[in-house]
Amino acid sequence: KEGVYLEIQTTLYDKNDHLIFVRDVTRLHLLEQMRKDFVANASHELKTPLTVIKGYLETLDMFKENLPPSMQKGIVNMSDQSVRMEHLIEDLLLLSRLESNEKREEDQWHAMQDFSSAIQKMATPILSEKHQIRFEITTNDRIYGSYNELYSAFSNLVVNAIKYSPDGGEIVVTWESSEFNGVFSVKDNGLGIDPRHIPRLTERFFRVDKGRSSKTGGTGLGLAIVKHVLMHHDAKLQIRSDLNQGSVFSCHFPASRVRSDSIPSVSVSS
Ligand code: ADP
C-alpha cells in the first residue's frame, strides 16, 4: 500500500528454513520525516533575524571607539557568537538538504587538483605558525560527484585536523588511486581520539570532549555532513586514531567514481 513502510528481516531458522520478520515502521518513518522538516524549517526561519542582528552589530562596531571598554568587549563577543550561529545554521541547512536528497546539483567530473588548490586557499588563513600543511595530490585524477558537497566534506576534515592539533604539527592531505578505488586522506598528529568514541563521531552534535570543542568553535555537525556527502557518492569514511598521537580520516571512493584524465568522460549512475 502506498505510504506504508515495512522493515523485513530474515534469520536462518533451521538448516533450510528461514524466519521472516516484517515490521510496520510507517510511524517511525513519519516521525523521522517530521524531525527533518522541523530542523530544515527552523534553520531557514532563523536566517532572517540573524541577518538583522548582524547588520546592527556591524553598525555598532563602526562607532565602538566612543563606547566604554566593557561595551566594546560585548560587541566583539556578540559578533563572534553571531558568526558561530551563522555557521551552525549553514551546517544545519546543508545537512537537511543532504538528508532530504532535494535540490542536489548534478554530478559531474571534477579534478582533484581543483579541490587541492581550493582547500589550500581556505586553510592558509586559519593555520597558526606552529602548523604545517602538505598536499600530496599530484595525479590528474577526476572524481564524479557534486563539487560543493565534496568540497564541504574535504574541507571539514582539513579544518578538524587543524582545530584538533592545538599544539601545531604537520597535516598531510593525500589522494591515492588504483584500479579499485580512490582515497582522499587527511592525517594529523594532534590530540587524537580514544578508539571507543570512534563509532559515534559521525552522529549529529556528538563531541568527544565538550570543553575541548566549544573552545575550537565547531558546530558538532562536520563529520555528520562528511558521512552524508560520502553516502551520496557511494563512498565510505574510515577513521584511525590514537589518543595523543593523531588521526587519519580517509574517504574511500569506488573505482566507478574515479578516472584518470587520459580516459574520456563517461557518466556513471549514482
Ligand atoms: P566539531 O564541530 O565539534 O569539530 P565534528 O562533527 O567535525 O564536530 O567532529 C566531531 C568530534 O570529533 C569533534 O568534536 C572532536 O571531538 C572529534 N574530532 C574530529 N576530528 C578530529 C581530529 N582530527 N582529531 C581529534 N578529534 C577530532
PDB file of N, CA and C in Angstrom, residues 93-174:
ATOM      1  N   LEU A  93      21.349  23.584   7.558  1.00  0.00           N
ATOM      2  CA  LEU A  93      20.653  23.613   6.263  1.00  0.00           C
ATOM      3  C   LEU A  93      21.312  22.648   5.273  1.00  0.00           C
ATOM      4  N   LEU A  94      22.644  22.614   5.285  1.00  0.00           N
ATOM      5  CA  LEU A  94      23.350  21.696   4.380  1.00  0.00           C
ATOM      6  C   LEU A  94      22.996  20.246   4.723  1.00  0.00           C
ATOM      7  N   LEU A  95      23.000  19.940   6.023  1.00  0.00           N
ATOM      8  CA  LEU A  95      22.684  18.573   6.452  1.00  0.00           C
ATOM      9  C   LEU A  95      21.240  18.205   6.074  1.00  0.00           C
ATOM     10  N   SER A  96      20.311  19.160   6.237  1.00  0.00           N
ATOM     11  CA  SER A  96      18.913  18.905   5.865  1.00  0.00           C
ATOM     12  C   SER A  96      18.800  18.619   4.380  1.00  0.00           C
ATOM     13  N   ARG A  97      19.525  19.422   3.574  1.00  0.00           N
ATOM     14  CA  ARG A  97      19.485  19.209   2.115  1.00  0.00           C
ATOM     15  C   ARG A  97      20.029  17.829   1.764  1.00  0.00           C
ATOM     16  N   LEU A  98      21.134  17.460   2.433  1.00  0.00           N
ATOM     17  CA  LEU A  98      21.756  16.160   2.138  1.00  0.00           C
ATOM     18  C   LEU A  98      20.822  15.020   2.529  1.00  0.00           C
ATOM     19  N   GLU A  99      20.137  15.188   3.676  1.00  0.00           N
ATOM     20  CA  GLU A  99      19.241  14.127   4.149  1.00  0.00           C
ATOM     21  C   GLU A  99      18.003  14.000   3.270  1.00  0.00           C
ATOM     22  N   SER A 100      17.532  15.149   2.754  1.00  0.00           N
ATOM     23  CA  SER A 100      16.269  15.092   2.017  1.00  0.00           C
ATOM     24  C   SER A 100      16.485  14.718   0.558  1.00  0.00           C
ATOM     25  N   ASN A 101      17.753  14.775   0.106  1.00  0.00           N
ATOM     26  CA  ASN A 101      18.043  14.394  -1.267  1.00  0.00           C
ATOM     27  C   ASN A 101      17.506  15.403  -2.276  1.00  0.00           C
ATOM     28  N   GLU A 102      16.986  16.553  -1.775  1.00  0.00           N
ATOM     29  CA  GLU A 102      16.389  17.540  -2.682  1.00  0.00           C
ATOM     30  C   GLU A 102      17.449  18.528  -3.158  1.00  0.00           C
ATOM     31  N   LYS A 103      17.170  19.152  -4.264  1.00  0.00           N
ATOM     32  CA  LYS A 103      17.980  20.241  -4.813  1.00  0.00           C
ATOM     33  C   LYS A 103      19.470  19.912  -4.830  1.00  0.00           C
ATOM     34  N   ARG A 104      19.809  18.683  -5.171  1.00  0.00           N
ATOM     35  CA  ARG A 104      21.234  18.363  -5.274  1.00  0.00           C
ATOM     36  C   ARG A 104      21.696  18.759  -6.669  1.00  0.00           C
ATOM     37  N   GLU A 105      22.921  19.332  -6.743  1.00  0.00           N
ATOM     38  CA  GLU A 105      23.384  19.684  -8.083  1.00  0.00           C
ATOM     39  C   GLU A 105      23.775  18.398  -8.818  1.00  0.00           C
ATOM     40  N   GLU A 106      23.762  18.499 -10.146  1.00  0.00           N
ATOM     41  CA  GLU A 106      24.036  17.306 -10.951  1.00  0.00           C
ATOM     42  C   GLU A 106      25.487  16.856 -10.768  1.00  0.00           C
ATOM     43  N   ASP A 107      25.699  15.554 -10.664  1.00  0.00           N
ATOM     44  CA  ASP A 107      27.067  15.048 -10.531  1.00  0.00           C
ATOM     45  C   ASP A 107      27.844  15.323 -11.823  1.00  0.00           C
ATOM     46  N   GLN A 108      29.107  15.687 -11.642  1.00  0.00           N
ATOM     47  CA  GLN A 108      29.983  15.914 -12.804  1.00  0.00           C
ATOM     48  C   GLN A 108      31.393  15.474 -12.451  1.00  0.00           C
ATOM     49  N   TRP A 109      32.265  15.437 -13.472  1.00  0.00           N
ATOM     50  CA  TRP A 109      33.667  15.085 -13.198  1.00  0.00           C
ATOM     51  C   TRP A 109      34.421  16.334 -12.740  1.00  0.00           C
ATOM     52  N   HIS A 110      35.133  16.218 -11.616  1.00  0.00           N
ATOM     53  CA  HIS A 110      35.897  17.364 -11.096  1.00  0.00           C
ATOM     54  C   HIS A 110      37.341  16.929 -10.834  1.00  0.00           C
ATOM     55  N   ALA A 111      38.272  17.820 -11.175  1.00  0.00           N
ATOM     56  CA  ALA A 111      39.693  17.485 -10.995  1.00  0.00           C
ATOM     57  C   ALA A 111      40.057  17.539  -9.514  1.00  0.00           C
ATOM     58  N   MET A 112      40.780  16.529  -9.054  1.00  0.00           N
ATOM     59  CA  MET A 112      41.245  16.520  -7.660  1.00  0.00           C
ATOM     60  C   MET A 112      42.152  17.726  -7.395  1.00  0.00           C
ATOM     61  N   GLN A 113      42.883  18.138  -8.440  1.00  0.00           N
ATOM     62  CA  GLN A 113      43.772  19.301  -8.290  1.00  0.00           C
ATOM     63  C   GLN A 113      42.976  20.553  -7.906  1.00  0.00           C
ATOM     64  N   ASP A 114      41.725  20.646  -8.424  1.00  0.00           N
ATOM     65  CA  ASP A 114      40.898  21.827  -8.103  1.00  0.00           C
ATOM     66  C   ASP A 114      40.535  21.837  -6.622  1.00  0.00           C
ATOM     67  N   PHE A 115      40.214  20.637  -6.077  1.00  0.00           N
ATOM     68  CA  PHE A 115      39.906  20.568  -4.641  1.00  0.00           C
ATOM     69  C   PHE A 115      41.162  20.950  -3.852  1.00  0.00           C
ATOM     70  N   SER A 116      42.305  20.424  -4.314  1.00  0.00           N
ATOM     71  CA  SER A 116      43.553  20.664  -3.606  1.00  0.00           C
ATOM     72  C   SER A 116      43.825  22.170  -3.503  1.00  0.00           C
ATOM     73  N   SER A 117      43.713  22.889  -4.634  1.00  0.00           N
ATOM     74  CA  SER A 117      44.036  24.323  -4.537  1.00  0.00           C
ATOM     75  C   SER A 117      42.977  25.094  -3.754  1.00  0.00           C
ATOM     76  N   ALA A 118      41.692  24.703  -3.875  1.00  0.00           N
ATOM     77  CA  ALA A 118      40.651  25.425  -3.117  1.00  0.00           C
ATOM     78  C   ALA A 118      40.839  25.214  -1.613  1.00  0.00           C
ATOM     79  N   ILE A 119      41.185  23.984  -1.222  1.00  0.00           N
ATOM     80  CA  ILE A 119      41.352  23.700   0.216  1.00  0.00           C
ATOM     81  C   ILE A 119      42.593  24.422   0.751  1.00  0.00           C
ATOM     82  N   GLN A 120      43.631  24.428  -0.077  1.00  0.00           N
ATOM     83  CA  GLN A 120      44.865  25.120   0.320  1.00  0.00           C
ATOM     84  C   GLN A 120      44.570  26.602   0.597  1.00  0.00           C
ATOM     85  N   LYS A 121      43.784  27.201  -0.282  1.00  0.00           N
ATOM     86  CA  LYS A 121      43.420  28.617  -0.151  1.00  0.00           C
ATOM     87  C   LYS A 121      42.597  28.850   1.121  1.00  0.00           C
ATOM     88  N   MET A 122      41.661  27.915   1.390  1.00  0.00           N
ATOM     89  CA  MET A 122      40.796  28.047   2.562  1.00  0.00           C
ATOM     90  C   MET A 122      41.612  27.875   3.850  1.00  0.00           C
ATOM     91  N   ALA A 123      42.584  26.927   3.827  1.00  0.00           N
ATOM     92  CA  ALA A 123      43.285  26.564   5.065  1.00  0.00           C
ATOM     93  C   ALA A 123      44.367  27.579   5.448  1.00  0.00           C
ATOM     94  N   THR A 124      45.001  28.198   4.462  1.00  0.00           N
ATOM     95  CA  THR A 124      46.147  29.070   4.760  1.00  0.00           C
ATOM     96  C   THR A 124      45.834  30.121   5.841  1.00  0.00           C
ATOM     97  N   PRO A 125      44.718  30.857   5.735  1.00  0.00           N
ATOM     98  CA  PRO A 125      44.493  31.899   6.767  1.00  0.00           C
ATOM     99  C   PRO A 125      44.213  31.355   8.164  1.00  0.00           C
ATOM    100  N   ILE A 126      43.789  30.097   8.301  1.00  0.00           N
ATOM    101  CA  ILE A 126      43.467  29.603   9.650  1.00  0.00           C
ATOM    102  C   ILE A 126      44.613  28.803  10.281  1.00  0.00           C
ATOM    103  N   LEU A 127      45.707  28.652   9.522  1.00  0.00           N
ATOM    104  CA  LEU A 127      46.855  27.911  10.075  1.00  0.00           C
ATOM    105  C   LEU A 127      47.643  28.818  11.011  1.00  0.00           C
ATOM    106  N   SER A 128      48.110  28.251  12.133  1.00  0.00           N
ATOM    107  CA  SER A 128      48.967  29.064  13.003  1.00  0.00           C
ATOM    108  C   SER A 128      50.419  28.849  12.559  1.00  0.00           C
ATOM    109  N   GLU A 129      51.329  29.605  13.197  1.00  0.00           N
ATOM    110  CA  GLU A 129      52.744  29.442  12.807  1.00  0.00           C
ATOM    111  C   GLU A 129      53.260  28.053  13.166  1.00  0.00           C
ATOM    112  N   LYS A 130      52.580  27.404  14.149  1.00  0.00           N
ATOM    113  CA  LYS A 130      53.070  26.092  14.604  1.00  0.00           C
ATOM    114  C   LYS A 130      52.622  24.957  13.668  1.00  0.00           C
ATOM    115  N   HIS A 131      51.731  25.294  12.716  1.00  0.00           N
ATOM    116  CA  HIS A 131      51.205  24.255  11.815  1.00  0.00           C
ATOM    117  C   HIS A 131      51.936  24.240  10.478  1.00  0.00           C
ATOM    118  N   GLN A 132      51.989  23.036   9.926  1.00  0.00           N
ATOM    119  CA  GLN A 132      52.474  22.902   8.550  1.00  0.00           C
ATOM    120  C   GLN A 132      51.468  22.047   7.815  1.00  0.00           C
ATOM    121  N   ILE A 133      51.199  22.367   6.570  1.00  0.00           N
ATOM    122  CA  ILE A 133      50.258  21.529   5.831  1.00  0.00           C
ATOM    123  C   ILE A 133      50.910  21.128   4.513  1.00  0.00           C
ATOM    124  N   ARG A 134      50.797  19.848   4.195  1.00  0.00           N
ATOM    125  CA  ARG A 134      51.427  19.326   2.971  1.00  0.00           C
ATOM    126  C   ARG A 134      50.353  18.669   2.134  1.00  0.00           C
ATOM    127  N   PHE A 135      50.287  19.017   0.854  1.00  0.00           N
ATOM    128  CA  PHE A 135      49.308  18.413  -0.052  1.00  0.00           C
ATOM    129  C   PHE A 135      50.027  17.446  -0.978  1.00  0.00           C
ATOM    130  N   GLU A 136      49.606  16.201  -0.960  1.00  0.00           N
ATOM    131  CA  GLU A 136      50.191  15.224  -1.885  1.00  0.00           C
ATOM    132  C   GLU A 136      49.112  14.783  -2.861  1.00  0.00           C
ATOM    133  N   ILE A 137      48.680  15.738  -3.673  1.00  0.00           N
ATOM    134  CA  ILE A 137      47.658  15.420  -4.682  1.00  0.00           C
ATOM    135  C   ILE A 137      48.279  15.788  -6.024  1.00  0.00           C
ATOM    136  N   THR A 138      48.974  14.823  -6.610  1.00  0.00           N
ATOM    137  CA  THR A 138      49.786  15.146  -7.785  1.00  0.00           C
ATOM    138  C   THR A 138      49.198  14.576  -9.079  1.00  0.00           C
ATOM    139  N   THR A 139      48.257  13.632  -8.960  1.00  0.00           N
ATOM    140  CA  THR A 139      47.740  12.997 -10.182  1.00  0.00           C
ATOM    141  C   THR A 139      46.755  13.926 -10.882  1.00  0.00           C
ATOM    142  N   ASN A 140      46.394  13.539 -12.120  1.00  0.00           N
ATOM    143  CA  ASN A 140      45.359  14.289 -12.845  1.00  0.00           C
ATOM    144  C   ASN A 140      44.008  13.620 -12.681  1.00  0.00           C
ATOM    145  N   ASP A 141      43.836  12.870 -11.594  1.00  0.00           N
ATOM    146  CA  ASP A 141      42.573  12.142 -11.412  1.00  0.00           C
ATOM    147  C   ASP A 141      41.391  13.090 -11.305  1.00  0.00           C
ATOM    148  N   ARG A 142      40.260  12.542 -11.697  1.00  0.00           N
ATOM    149  CA  ARG A 142      38.993  13.272 -11.542  1.00  0.00           C
ATOM    150  C   ARG A 142      38.047  12.428 -10.723  1.00  0.00           C
ATOM    151  N   ILE A 143      37.094  13.102 -10.106  1.00  0.00           N
ATOM    152  CA  ILE A 143      36.130  12.388  -9.269  1.00  0.00           C
ATOM    153  C   ILE A 143      34.736  12.809  -9.722  1.00  0.00           C
ATOM    154  N   TYR A 144      33.796  11.858  -9.711  1.00  0.00           N
ATOM    155  CA  TYR A 144      32.455  12.118 -10.221  1.00  0.00           C
ATOM    156  C   TYR A 144      31.514  12.428  -9.064  1.00  0.00           C
ATOM    157  N   GLY A 145      31.002  13.653  -9.008  1.00  0.00           N
ATOM    158  CA  GLY A 145      30.090  13.991  -7.908  1.00  0.00           C
ATOM    159  C   GLY A 145      29.747  15.459  -7.901  1.00  0.00           C
ATOM    160  N   SER A 146      29.271  15.930  -6.751  1.00  0.00           N
ATOM    161  CA  SER A 146      28.908  17.338  -6.599  1.00  0.00           C
ATOM    162  C   SER A 146      30.112  18.088  -6.034  1.00  0.00           C
ATOM    163  N   TYR A 147      30.549  19.130  -6.749  1.00  0.00           N
ATOM    164  CA  TYR A 147      31.738  19.862  -6.303  1.00  0.00           C
ATOM    165  C   TYR A 147      31.520  20.442  -4.907  1.00  0.00           C
ATOM    166  N   ASN A 148      30.383  21.112  -4.712  1.00  0.00           N
ATOM    167  CA  ASN A 148      30.162  21.787  -3.423  1.00  0.00           C
ATOM    168  C   ASN A 148      30.096  20.812  -2.262  1.00  0.00           C
ATOM    169  N   GLU A 149      29.422  19.684  -2.486  1.00  0.00           N
ATOM    170  CA  GLU A 149      29.320  18.693  -1.399  1.00  0.00           C
ATOM    171  C   GLU A 149      30.693  18.108  -1.083  1.00  0.00           C
ATOM    172  N   LEU A 150      31.433  17.737  -2.130  1.00  0.00           N
ATOM    173  CA  LEU A 150      32.754  17.134  -1.884  1.00  0.00           C
ATOM    174  C   LEU A 150      33.692  18.155  -1.239  1.00  0.00           C
ATOM    175  N   TYR A 151      33.606  19.406  -1.690  1.00  0.00           N
ATOM    176  CA  TYR A 151      34.447  20.446  -1.089  1.00  0.00           C
ATOM    177  C   TYR A 151      34.124  20.575   0.409  1.00  0.00           C
ATOM    178  N   SER A 152      32.823  20.554   0.751  1.00  0.00           N
ATOM    179  CA  SER A 152      32.443  20.646   2.175  1.00  0.00           C
ATOM    180  C   SER A 152      33.047  19.506   2.969  1.00  0.00           C
ATOM    181  N   ALA A 153      32.939  18.282   2.432  1.00  0.00           N
ATOM    182  CA  ALA A 153      33.444  17.120   3.168  1.00  0.00           C
ATOM    183  C   ALA A 153      34.962  17.223   3.350  1.00  0.00           C
ATOM    184  N   PHE A 154      35.678  17.476   2.252  1.00  0.00           N
ATOM    185  CA  PHE A 154      37.146  17.500   2.333  1.00  0.00           C
ATOM    186  C   PHE A 154      37.604  18.650   3.246  1.00  0.00           C
ATOM    187  N   SER A 155      36.967  19.816   3.100  1.00  0.00           N
ATOM    188  CA  SER A 155      37.443  20.955   3.896  1.00  0.00           C
ATOM    189  C   SER A 155      37.112  20.759   5.382  1.00  0.00           C
ATOM    190  N   ASN A 156      35.974  20.106   5.685  1.00  0.00           N
ATOM    191  CA  ASN A 156      35.666  19.812   7.089  1.00  0.00           C
ATOM    192  C   ASN A 156      36.773  18.971   7.724  1.00  0.00           C
ATOM    193  N   LEU A 157      37.261  17.975   6.971  1.00  0.00           N
ATOM    194  CA  LEU A 157      38.310  17.100   7.527  1.00  0.00           C
ATOM    195  C   LEU A 157      39.603  17.883   7.758  1.00  0.00           C
ATOM    196  N   VAL A 158      39.916  18.785   6.816  1.00  0.00           N
ATOM    197  CA  VAL A 158      41.156  19.555   6.963  1.00  0.00           C
ATOM    198  C   VAL A 158      41.021  20.559   8.131  1.00  0.00           C
ATOM    199  N   VAL A 159      39.862  21.208   8.229  1.00  0.00           N
ATOM    200  CA  VAL A 159      39.661  22.172   9.333  1.00  0.00           C
ATOM    201  C   VAL A 159      39.747  21.440  10.674  1.00  0.00           C
ATOM    202  N   ASN A 160      39.142  20.257  10.765  1.00  0.00           N
ATOM    203  CA  ASN A 160      39.232  19.477  12.009  1.00  0.00           C
ATOM    204  C   ASN A 160      40.682  19.142  12.352  1.00  0.00           C
ATOM    205  N   ALA A 161      41.447  18.732  11.340  1.00  0.00           N
ATOM    206  CA  ALA A 161      42.848  18.365  11.589  1.00  0.00           C
ATOM    207  C   ALA A 161      43.593  19.571  12.195  1.00  0.00           C
ATOM    208  N   ILE A 162      43.271  20.759  11.704  1.00  0.00           N
ATOM    209  CA  ILE A 162      43.933  21.964  12.230  1.00  0.00           C
ATOM    210  C   ILE A 162      43.421  22.250  13.656  1.00  0.00           C
ATOM    211  N   LYS A 163      42.069  22.217  13.821  1.00  0.00           N
ATOM    212  CA  LYS A 163      41.464  22.557  15.126  1.00  0.00           C
ATOM    213  C   LYS A 163      41.929  21.627  16.233  1.00  0.00           C
ATOM    214  N   TYR A 164      42.023  20.342  15.904  1.00  0.00           N
ATOM    215  CA  TYR A 164      42.349  19.365  16.952  1.00  0.00           C
ATOM    216  C   TYR A 164      43.846  19.041  17.008  1.00  0.00           C
ATOM    217  N   SER A 165      44.660  19.973  16.490  1.00  0.00           N
ATOM    218  CA  SER A 165      46.117  19.915  16.683  1.00  0.00           C
ATOM    219  C   SER A 165      46.513  21.254  17.305  1.00  0.00           C
ATOM    220  N   PRO A 166      46.025  21.544  18.538  1.00  0.00           N
ATOM    221  CA  PRO A 166      46.242  22.878  19.093  1.00  0.00           C
ATOM    222  C   PRO A 166      47.713  23.216  19.324  1.00  0.00           C
ATOM    223  N   ASP A 167      48.553  22.183  19.468  1.00  0.00           N
ATOM    224  CA  ASP A 167      49.974  22.482  19.675  1.00  0.00           C
ATOM    225  C   ASP A 167      50.731  22.542  18.357  1.00  0.00           C
ATOM    226  N   GLY A 168      50.010  22.537  17.260  1.00  0.00           N
ATOM    227  CA  GLY A 168      50.647  22.582  15.948  1.00  0.00           C
ATOM    228  C   GLY A 168      50.974  21.188  15.463  1.00  0.00           C
ATOM    229  N   GLY A 169      51.829  21.125  14.449  1.00  0.00           N
ATOM    230  CA  GLY A 169      52.206  19.826  13.901  1.00  0.00           C
ATOM    231  C   GLY A 169      51.955  19.801  12.409  1.00  0.00           C
ATOM    232  N   GLU A 170      52.188  18.620  11.839  1.00  0.00           N
ATOM    233  CA  GLU A 170      52.073  18.518  10.384  1.00  0.00           C
ATOM    234  C   GLU A 170      50.756  17.866   9.983  1.00  0.00           C
ATOM    235  N   ILE A 171      50.105  18.473   9.001  1.00  0.00           N
ATOM    236  CA  ILE A 171      48.868  17.901   8.462  1.00  0.00           C
ATOM    237  C   ILE A 171      49.169  17.489   7.022  1.00  0.00           C
ATOM    238  N   VAL A 172      48.867  16.239   6.704  1.00  0.00           N
ATOM    239  CA  VAL A 172      49.173  15.763   5.350  1.00  0.00           C
ATOM    240  C   VAL A 172      47.874  15.381   4.652  1.00  0.00           C
ATOM    241  N   VAL A 173      47.654  15.980   3.486  1.00  0.00           N
ATOM    242  CA  VAL A 173      46.438  15.708   2.712  1.00  0.00           C
ATOM    243  C   VAL A 173      46.856  14.932   1.466  1.00  0.00           C
ATOM    244  N   THR A 174      46.284  13.719   1.303  1.00  0.00           N
ATOM    245  CA  THR A 174      46.725  12.897   0.166  1.00  0.00           C
ATOM    246  C   THR A 174      45.555  12.388  -0.668  1.00  0.00           C
TER     247      THR A 174
END
